[in-house]
Short mmCIF file of C-alpha atoms and ligand atoms in Angstrom, two decimals:
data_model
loop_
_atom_site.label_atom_id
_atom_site.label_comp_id
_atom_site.label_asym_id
_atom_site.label_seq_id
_atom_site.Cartn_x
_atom_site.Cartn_y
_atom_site.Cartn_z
CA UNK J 1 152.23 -130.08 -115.86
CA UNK J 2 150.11 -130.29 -119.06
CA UNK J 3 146.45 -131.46 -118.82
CA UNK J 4 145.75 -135.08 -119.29
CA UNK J 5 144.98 -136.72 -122.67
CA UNK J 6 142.63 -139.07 -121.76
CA UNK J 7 139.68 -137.82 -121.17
CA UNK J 8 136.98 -139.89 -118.78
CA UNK J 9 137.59 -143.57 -119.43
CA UNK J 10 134.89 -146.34 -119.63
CA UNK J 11 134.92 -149.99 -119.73
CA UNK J 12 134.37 -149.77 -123.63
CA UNK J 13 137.58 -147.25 -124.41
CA UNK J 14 139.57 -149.10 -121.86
CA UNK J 15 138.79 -152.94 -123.93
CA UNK J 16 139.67 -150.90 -127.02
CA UNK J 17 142.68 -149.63 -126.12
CA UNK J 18 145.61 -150.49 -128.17
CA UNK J 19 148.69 -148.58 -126.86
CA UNK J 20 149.99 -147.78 -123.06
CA UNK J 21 148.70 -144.26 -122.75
CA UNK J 22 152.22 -143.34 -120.37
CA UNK J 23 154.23 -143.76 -123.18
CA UNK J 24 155.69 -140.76 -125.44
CA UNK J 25 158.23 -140.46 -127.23
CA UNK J 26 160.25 -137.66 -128.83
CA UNK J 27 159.76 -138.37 -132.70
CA UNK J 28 157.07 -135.85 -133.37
CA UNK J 29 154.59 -133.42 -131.90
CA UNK J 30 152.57 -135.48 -134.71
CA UNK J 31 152.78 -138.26 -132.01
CA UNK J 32 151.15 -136.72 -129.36
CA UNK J 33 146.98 -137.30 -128.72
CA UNK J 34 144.48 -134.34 -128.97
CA UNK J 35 143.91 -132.33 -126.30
CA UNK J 36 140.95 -133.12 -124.05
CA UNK J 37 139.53 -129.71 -124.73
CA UNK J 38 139.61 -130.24 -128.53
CA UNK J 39 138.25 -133.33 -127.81
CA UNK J 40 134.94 -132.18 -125.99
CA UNK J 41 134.41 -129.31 -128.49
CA UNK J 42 134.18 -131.68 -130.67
CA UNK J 43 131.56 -133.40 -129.04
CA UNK J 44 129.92 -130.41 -128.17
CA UNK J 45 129.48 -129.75 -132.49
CA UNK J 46 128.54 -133.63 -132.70
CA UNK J 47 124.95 -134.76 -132.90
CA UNK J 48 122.01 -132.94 -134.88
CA UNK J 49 122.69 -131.81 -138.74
CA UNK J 50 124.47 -128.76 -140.40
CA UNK J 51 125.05 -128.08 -143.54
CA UNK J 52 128.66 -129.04 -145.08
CA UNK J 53 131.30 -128.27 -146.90
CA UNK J 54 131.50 -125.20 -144.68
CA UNK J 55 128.47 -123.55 -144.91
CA UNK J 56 128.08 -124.27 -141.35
CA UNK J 57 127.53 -121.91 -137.94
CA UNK J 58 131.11 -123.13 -136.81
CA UNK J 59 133.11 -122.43 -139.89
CA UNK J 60 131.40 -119.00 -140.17
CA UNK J 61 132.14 -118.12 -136.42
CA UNK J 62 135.75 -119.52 -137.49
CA UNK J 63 136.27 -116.18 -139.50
CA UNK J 64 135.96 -113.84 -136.81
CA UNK J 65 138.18 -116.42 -134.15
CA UNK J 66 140.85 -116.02 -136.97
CA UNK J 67 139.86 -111.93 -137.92
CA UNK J 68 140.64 -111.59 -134.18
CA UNK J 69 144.21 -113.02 -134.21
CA UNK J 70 145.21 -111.86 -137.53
CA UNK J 71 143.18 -109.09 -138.36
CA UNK J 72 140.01 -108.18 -139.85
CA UNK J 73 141.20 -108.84 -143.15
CA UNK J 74 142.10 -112.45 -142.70
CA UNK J 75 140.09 -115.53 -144.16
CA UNK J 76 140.38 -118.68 -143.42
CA UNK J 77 140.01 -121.77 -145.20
CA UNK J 78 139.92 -124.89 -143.03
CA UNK J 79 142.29 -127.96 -145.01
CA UNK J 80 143.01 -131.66 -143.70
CA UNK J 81 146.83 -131.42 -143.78
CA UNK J 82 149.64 -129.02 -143.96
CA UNK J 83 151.09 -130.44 -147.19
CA UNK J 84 147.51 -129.40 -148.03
CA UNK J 85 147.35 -126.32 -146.83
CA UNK J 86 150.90 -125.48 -148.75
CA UNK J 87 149.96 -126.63 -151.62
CA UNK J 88 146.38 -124.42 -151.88
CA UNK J 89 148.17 -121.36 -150.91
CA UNK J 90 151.00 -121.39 -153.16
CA UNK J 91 148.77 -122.24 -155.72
CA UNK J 92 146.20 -119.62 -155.06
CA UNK J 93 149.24 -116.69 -155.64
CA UNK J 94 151.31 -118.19 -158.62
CA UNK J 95 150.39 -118.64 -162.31
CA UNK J 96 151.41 -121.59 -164.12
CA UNK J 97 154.84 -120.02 -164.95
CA UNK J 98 155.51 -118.94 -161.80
CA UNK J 99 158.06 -120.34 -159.25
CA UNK J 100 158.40 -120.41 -155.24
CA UNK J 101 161.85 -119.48 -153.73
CA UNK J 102 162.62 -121.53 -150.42
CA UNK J 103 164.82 -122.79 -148.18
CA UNK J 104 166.48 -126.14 -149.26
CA UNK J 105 165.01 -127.62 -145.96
CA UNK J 106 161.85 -126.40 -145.92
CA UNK J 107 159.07 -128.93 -145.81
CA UNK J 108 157.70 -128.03 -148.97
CA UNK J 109 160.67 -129.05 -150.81
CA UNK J 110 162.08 -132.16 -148.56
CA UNK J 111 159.09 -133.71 -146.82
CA UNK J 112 156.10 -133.21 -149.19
CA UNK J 113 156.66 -135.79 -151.43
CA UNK J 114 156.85 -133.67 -154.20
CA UNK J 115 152.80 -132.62 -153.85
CA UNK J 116 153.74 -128.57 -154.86
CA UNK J 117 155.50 -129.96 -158.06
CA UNK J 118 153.36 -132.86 -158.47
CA UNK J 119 149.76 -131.84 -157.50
CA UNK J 120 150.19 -128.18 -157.50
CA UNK J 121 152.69 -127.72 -160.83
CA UNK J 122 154.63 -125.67 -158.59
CA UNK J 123 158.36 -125.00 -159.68
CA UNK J 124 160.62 -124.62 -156.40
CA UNK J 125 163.80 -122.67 -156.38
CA UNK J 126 165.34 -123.72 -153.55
CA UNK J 127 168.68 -122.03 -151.66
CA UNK J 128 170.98 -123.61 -149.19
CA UNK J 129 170.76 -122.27 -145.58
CA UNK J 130 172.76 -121.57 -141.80
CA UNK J 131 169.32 -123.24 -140.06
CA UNK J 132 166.63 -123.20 -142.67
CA UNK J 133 166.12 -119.47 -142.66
CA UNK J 134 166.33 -117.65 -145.83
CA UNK J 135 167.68 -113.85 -145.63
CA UNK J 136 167.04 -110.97 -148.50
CA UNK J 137 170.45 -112.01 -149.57
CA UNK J 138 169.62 -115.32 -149.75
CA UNK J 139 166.55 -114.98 -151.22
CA UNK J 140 168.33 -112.73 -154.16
CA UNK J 141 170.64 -116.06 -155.20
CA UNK J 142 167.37 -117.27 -156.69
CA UNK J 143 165.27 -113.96 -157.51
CA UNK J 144 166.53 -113.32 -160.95
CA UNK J 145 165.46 -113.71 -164.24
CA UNK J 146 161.78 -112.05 -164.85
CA UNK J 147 161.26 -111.40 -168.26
CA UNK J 148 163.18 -114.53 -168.99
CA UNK J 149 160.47 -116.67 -171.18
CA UNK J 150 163.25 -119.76 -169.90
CA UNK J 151 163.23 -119.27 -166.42
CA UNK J 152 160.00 -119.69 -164.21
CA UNK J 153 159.26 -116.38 -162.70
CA UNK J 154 159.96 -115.84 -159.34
CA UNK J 155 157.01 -115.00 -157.75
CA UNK J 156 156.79 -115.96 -154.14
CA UNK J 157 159.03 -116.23 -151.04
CA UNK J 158 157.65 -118.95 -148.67
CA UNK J 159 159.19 -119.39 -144.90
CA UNK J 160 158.48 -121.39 -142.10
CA UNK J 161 157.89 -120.41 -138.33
CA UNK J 162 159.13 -121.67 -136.66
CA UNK J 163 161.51 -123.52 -139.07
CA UNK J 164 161.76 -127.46 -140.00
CA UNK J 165 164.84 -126.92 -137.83
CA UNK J 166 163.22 -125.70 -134.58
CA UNK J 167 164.44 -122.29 -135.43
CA UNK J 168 162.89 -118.96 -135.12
CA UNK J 169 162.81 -115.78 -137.37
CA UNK J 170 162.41 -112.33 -135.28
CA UNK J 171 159.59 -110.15 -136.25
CA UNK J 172 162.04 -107.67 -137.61
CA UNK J 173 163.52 -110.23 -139.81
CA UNK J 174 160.28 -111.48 -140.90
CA UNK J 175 159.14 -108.01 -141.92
CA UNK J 176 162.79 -107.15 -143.73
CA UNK J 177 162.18 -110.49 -145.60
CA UNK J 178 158.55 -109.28 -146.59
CA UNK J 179 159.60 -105.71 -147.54
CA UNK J 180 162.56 -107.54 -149.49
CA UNK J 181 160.38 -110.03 -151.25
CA UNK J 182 157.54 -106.89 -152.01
CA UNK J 183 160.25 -104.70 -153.90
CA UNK J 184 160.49 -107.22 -155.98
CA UNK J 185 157.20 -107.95 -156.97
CA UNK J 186 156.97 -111.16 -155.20
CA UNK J 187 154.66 -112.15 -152.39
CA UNK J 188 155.38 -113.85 -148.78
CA UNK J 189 154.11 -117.31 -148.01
CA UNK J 190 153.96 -118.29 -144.26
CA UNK J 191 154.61 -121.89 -143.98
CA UNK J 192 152.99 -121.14 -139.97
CA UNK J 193 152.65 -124.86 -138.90
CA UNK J 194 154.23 -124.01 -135.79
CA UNK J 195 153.73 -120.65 -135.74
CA UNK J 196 152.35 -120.26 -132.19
CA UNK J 197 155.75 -122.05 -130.54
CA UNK J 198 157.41 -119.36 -132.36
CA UNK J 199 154.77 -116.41 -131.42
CA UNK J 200 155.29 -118.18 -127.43
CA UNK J 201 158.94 -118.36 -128.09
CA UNK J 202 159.18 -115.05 -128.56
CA UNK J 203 156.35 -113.50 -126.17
CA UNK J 204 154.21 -112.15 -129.02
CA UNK J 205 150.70 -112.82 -130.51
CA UNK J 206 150.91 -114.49 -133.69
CA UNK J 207 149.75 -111.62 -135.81
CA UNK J 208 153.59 -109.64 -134.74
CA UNK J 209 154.80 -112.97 -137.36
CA UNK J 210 152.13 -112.83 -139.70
CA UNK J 211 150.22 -110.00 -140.58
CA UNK J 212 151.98 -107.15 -138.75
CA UNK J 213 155.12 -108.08 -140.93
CA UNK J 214 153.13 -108.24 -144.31
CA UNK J 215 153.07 -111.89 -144.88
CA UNK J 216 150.61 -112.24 -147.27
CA UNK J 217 149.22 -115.55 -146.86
CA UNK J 218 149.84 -118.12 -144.67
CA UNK J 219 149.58 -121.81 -143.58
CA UNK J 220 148.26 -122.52 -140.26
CA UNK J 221 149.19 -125.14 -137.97
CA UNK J 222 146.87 -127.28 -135.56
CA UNK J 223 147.54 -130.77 -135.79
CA UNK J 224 151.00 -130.24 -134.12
CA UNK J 225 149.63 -128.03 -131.42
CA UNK J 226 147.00 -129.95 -129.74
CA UNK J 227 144.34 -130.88 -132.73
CA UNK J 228 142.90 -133.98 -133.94
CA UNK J 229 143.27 -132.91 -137.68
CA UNK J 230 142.79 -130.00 -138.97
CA UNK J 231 145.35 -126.74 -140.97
CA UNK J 232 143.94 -123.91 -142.74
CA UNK J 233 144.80 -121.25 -145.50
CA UNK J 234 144.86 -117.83 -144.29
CA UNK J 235 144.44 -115.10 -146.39
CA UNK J 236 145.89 -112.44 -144.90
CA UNK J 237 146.42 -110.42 -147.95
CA UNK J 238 142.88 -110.25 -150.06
CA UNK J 239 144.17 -108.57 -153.22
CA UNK J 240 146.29 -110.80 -153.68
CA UNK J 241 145.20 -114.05 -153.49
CA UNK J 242 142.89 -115.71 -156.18
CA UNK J 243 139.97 -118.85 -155.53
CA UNK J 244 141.54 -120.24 -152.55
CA UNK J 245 138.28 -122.41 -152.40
CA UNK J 246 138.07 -123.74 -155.98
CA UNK J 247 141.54 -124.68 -155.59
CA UNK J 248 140.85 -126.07 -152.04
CA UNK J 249 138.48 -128.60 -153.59
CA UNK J 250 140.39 -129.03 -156.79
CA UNK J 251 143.46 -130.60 -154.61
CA UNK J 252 140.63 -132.56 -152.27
CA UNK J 253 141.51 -130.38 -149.39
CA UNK J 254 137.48 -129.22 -148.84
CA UNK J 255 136.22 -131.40 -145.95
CA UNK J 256 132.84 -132.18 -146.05
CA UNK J 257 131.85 -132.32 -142.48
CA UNK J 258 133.84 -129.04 -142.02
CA UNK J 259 132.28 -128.22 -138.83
CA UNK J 260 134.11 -130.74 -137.04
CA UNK J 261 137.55 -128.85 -138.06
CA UNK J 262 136.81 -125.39 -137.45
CA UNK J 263 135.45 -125.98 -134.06
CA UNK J 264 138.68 -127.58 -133.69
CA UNK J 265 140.60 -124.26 -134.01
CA UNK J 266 137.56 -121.99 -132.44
CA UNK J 267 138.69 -124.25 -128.97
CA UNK J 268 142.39 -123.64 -129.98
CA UNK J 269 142.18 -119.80 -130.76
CA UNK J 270 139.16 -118.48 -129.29
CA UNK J 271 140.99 -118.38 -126.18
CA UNK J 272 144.69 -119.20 -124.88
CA UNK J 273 145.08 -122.86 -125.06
CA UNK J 274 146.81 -122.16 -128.09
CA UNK J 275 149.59 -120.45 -126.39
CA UNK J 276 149.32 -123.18 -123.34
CA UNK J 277 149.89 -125.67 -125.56
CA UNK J 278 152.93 -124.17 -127.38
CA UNK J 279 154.53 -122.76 -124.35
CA UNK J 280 154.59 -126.34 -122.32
CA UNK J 281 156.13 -127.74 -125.48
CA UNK J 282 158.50 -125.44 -126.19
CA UNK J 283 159.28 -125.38 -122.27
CA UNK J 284 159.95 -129.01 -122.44
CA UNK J 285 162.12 -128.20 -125.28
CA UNK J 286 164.16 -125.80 -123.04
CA UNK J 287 164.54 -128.27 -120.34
CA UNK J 288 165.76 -131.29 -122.66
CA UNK J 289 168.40 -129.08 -124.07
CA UNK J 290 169.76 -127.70 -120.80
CA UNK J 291 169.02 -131.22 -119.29
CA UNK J 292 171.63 -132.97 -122.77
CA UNK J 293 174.09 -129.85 -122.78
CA UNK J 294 176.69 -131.09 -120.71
CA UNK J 295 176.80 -134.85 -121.58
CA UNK J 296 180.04 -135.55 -123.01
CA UNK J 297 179.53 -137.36 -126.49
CA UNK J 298 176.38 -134.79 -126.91
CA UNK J 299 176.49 -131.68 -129.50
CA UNK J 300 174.01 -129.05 -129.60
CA UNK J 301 173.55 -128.44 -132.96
CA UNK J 302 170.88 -125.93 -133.14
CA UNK J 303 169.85 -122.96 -130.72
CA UNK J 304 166.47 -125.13 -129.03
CA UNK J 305 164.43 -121.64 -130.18
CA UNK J 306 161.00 -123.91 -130.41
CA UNK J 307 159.99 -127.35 -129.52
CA UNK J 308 162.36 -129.01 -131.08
CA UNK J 309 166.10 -130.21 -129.75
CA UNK J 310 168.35 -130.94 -132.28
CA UNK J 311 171.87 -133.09 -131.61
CA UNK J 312 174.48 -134.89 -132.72
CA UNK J 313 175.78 -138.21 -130.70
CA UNK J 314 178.00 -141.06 -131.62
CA UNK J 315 175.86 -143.46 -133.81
CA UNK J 316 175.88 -146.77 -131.37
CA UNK J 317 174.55 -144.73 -128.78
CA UNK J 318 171.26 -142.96 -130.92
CA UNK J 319 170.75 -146.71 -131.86
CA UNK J 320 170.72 -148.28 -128.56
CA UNK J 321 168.47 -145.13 -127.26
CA UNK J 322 166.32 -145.76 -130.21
CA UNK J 323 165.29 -148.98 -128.85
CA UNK J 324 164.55 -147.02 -125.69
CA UNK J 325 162.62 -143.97 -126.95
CA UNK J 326 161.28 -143.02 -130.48
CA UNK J 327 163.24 -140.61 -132.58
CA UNK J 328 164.35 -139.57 -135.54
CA UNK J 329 167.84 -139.05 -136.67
CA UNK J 330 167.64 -136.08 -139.07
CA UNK J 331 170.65 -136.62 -141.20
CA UNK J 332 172.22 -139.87 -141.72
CA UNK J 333 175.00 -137.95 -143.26
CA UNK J 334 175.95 -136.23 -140.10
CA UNK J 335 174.36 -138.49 -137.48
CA UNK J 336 172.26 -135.37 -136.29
CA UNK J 337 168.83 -136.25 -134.19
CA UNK J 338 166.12 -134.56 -133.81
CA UNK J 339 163.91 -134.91 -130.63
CA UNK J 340 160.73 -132.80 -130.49
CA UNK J 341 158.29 -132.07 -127.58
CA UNK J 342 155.07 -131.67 -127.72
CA UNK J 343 151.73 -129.93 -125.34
CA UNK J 344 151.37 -133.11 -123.32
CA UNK J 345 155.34 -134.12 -122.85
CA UNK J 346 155.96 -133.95 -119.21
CA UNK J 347 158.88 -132.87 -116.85
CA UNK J 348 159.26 -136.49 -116.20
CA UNK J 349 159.16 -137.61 -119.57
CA UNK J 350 162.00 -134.83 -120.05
CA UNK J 351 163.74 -136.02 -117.11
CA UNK J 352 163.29 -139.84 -117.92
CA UNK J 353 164.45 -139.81 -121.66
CA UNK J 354 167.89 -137.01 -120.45
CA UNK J 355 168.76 -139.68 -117.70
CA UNK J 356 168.55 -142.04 -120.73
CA UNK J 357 170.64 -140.25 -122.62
CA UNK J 358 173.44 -140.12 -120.29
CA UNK J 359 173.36 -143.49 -119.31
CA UNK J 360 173.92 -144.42 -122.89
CA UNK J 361 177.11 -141.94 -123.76
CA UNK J 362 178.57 -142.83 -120.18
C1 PLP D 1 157.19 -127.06 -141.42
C2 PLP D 1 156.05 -128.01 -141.66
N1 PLP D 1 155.10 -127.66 -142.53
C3 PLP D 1 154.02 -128.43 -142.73
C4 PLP D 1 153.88 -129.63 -142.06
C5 PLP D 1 152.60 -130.40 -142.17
O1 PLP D 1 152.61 -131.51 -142.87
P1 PLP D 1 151.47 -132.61 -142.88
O2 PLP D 1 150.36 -132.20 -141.98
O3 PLP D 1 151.03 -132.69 -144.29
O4 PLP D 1 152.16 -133.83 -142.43
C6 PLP D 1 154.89 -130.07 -141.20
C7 PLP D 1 154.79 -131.39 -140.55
O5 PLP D 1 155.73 -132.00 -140.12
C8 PLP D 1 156.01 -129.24 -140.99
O6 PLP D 1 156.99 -129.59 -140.14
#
């Protein structure tokens, strides 16, 4: 059983409350609230004055929270989004000519509203996948071409873990990717917004995905695992990676009160509630795909490898749960939904929403 959201409630934050606090649904970890011991280290940075834009004592302790999960090369560069975080670190290893090869799914290229192109110049190569991980081979159908003043230089490989389709790479795959992507003179973006259901997932610290495999730099998640707001850029890599903070501010990701985001992630990292956090989810995960498995009308689409359950039902039925639960369906083409879990789903919510499911297909 996950902690509670809601921390101590008063007279004044019950009048102001707008939603029924027992409801979740299975849309997006997005959804979910922030856990109650983000919430008090929060409170515990609040009051008196520091100075901003990072030059705080919570952003500097930040580096060695980070140093300590990824090494003690790593910096880290506290952003207000992922999109945000993306788009700083692919622009702080490309040149304007250069290109990003990615999966065709990967949230860069479906769900960022076209920020790399738009607001970071970025050209995206993008190749088609199994479930939205690329391979060496795959990555080779777009790595061609240097030297070619009409084709933009491939220059980075950028993956997601775990990926926009609740997939998970192994370490050794990571670090054949990396070793691939290296040979070639090109460098290994870590789209890590989930990367701690994927270090849980597969009963490793996060550096075995990151670091360890030669990634060499990386977008970290917190939003999804438990923060109020709050990604960074991690610089895993040094000699690589150019004026992550001019370009920070240049694409209006340098928060002013920055103190309030890194102690965020010092309550996240400094000990395990990271890994609390993305094991309930991903456990919930578990138990709404064995819970869906055998319910005639219900495909499985994807290996549940995350927090994310990914399926395919007859159309009339996703619509009538729909007005039971939120969701998404992922494809429209196919009629594939995906239902995610997050740190503060519960066994009953599981339980609730699979009993829902069944009724509906019976
Ligand atoms: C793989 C991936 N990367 C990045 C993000 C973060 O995006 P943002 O915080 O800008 O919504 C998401 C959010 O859904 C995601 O799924």
């Amino acid at each position: 059983m996950p902690d509670a959201v809601t921390p101590a409630e008063t007279s004044a934050t019950a009048a102001a409350r707008r939603h029924d606090p027992d409801v979740r649904g299975f849309a997006s970890d997005n959804y979910a609230g922030v856990h109650p011991e983000v919430l008090a280290a929060i409170a515990l940075a609040n009051n008196g004055h520091q100075v901003s834009y990072g030059e705080d004592v919570y952003t500097e302790h930040l580096q060695e929270v980070f140093q300590a999960h990824f090494g003690p090369r790593a910096q880290a560069f506290p952003v207000f989004n992922g999109t945000g975080a993306n788009v700083v670190a692919l622009q702080a290893v490309t040149e304007r000519w250069e290109a990003v090869i990615c999966a065709e799914t990967a949230h860069i290229h479906v769900d960022e509203c076209g920020a790399p192109e738009k607001m970071g110049g970025l050209k995206l190569l993008t190749v088609p996948t199994e479930a939205g991980k690329l391979t060496p081979e795959l990555i080779d159908r777009q790595a061609w071409g240097w030297g070619d003043q009409h084709r933009s230089q491939p220059r980075v490989v950028s993956i997601a873990e775990s990926t926009e389709l609740g997939t998970v790479y192994t370490a050794d795959e990571l670090a054949e990717i990396c070793r691939h992507a290296h040979d070639h003179g090109m460098l290994v973006h870590l789209d890590g917004s989930r990367l701690a259901n994927a270090a849980a997932s597969l009963g490793v610290p996060m550096r075995a995905l990151s670091t360890d495999v030669g990634v060499d730099i990386m977008s970290f998640g917190g939003t999804k695992n438990g923060l109020m707001f709050g990604e960074a850029v991690v610089v895993l890599n040094p000699d690589v990676v150019r004026g992550v903070e001019y370009v920070r501010k240049m694409s209006m990701q340098l928060g002013s009160k920055m103190r309030f985001m890194s102690v965020q992630f010092e309550a996240l990292l400094a000990g395990d509630l990271w890994l609390r956090n993305a094991s309930h989810a991903n456990a919930m995960a578990a138990r709404l795909s064995a819970a869906v498995a055998d319910i005639p009308g219900v495909e499985l689409t994807r290996p549940a490898q995350s927090n994310a359950v990914f399926a395919i039902l007859p159309r009339e039925a996703t619509e009538r749960l729909q007005k039971r639960f939120r969701f998404y369906t992922w494809n429209e083409g196919t009629g594939e939904v995906r239902w995610m879990t997050s740190f503060d789903t519960t066994e009953a919510d599981i339980d609730t929403f699979a009993a829902a499911v069944r009724e509906e297909l019976a």
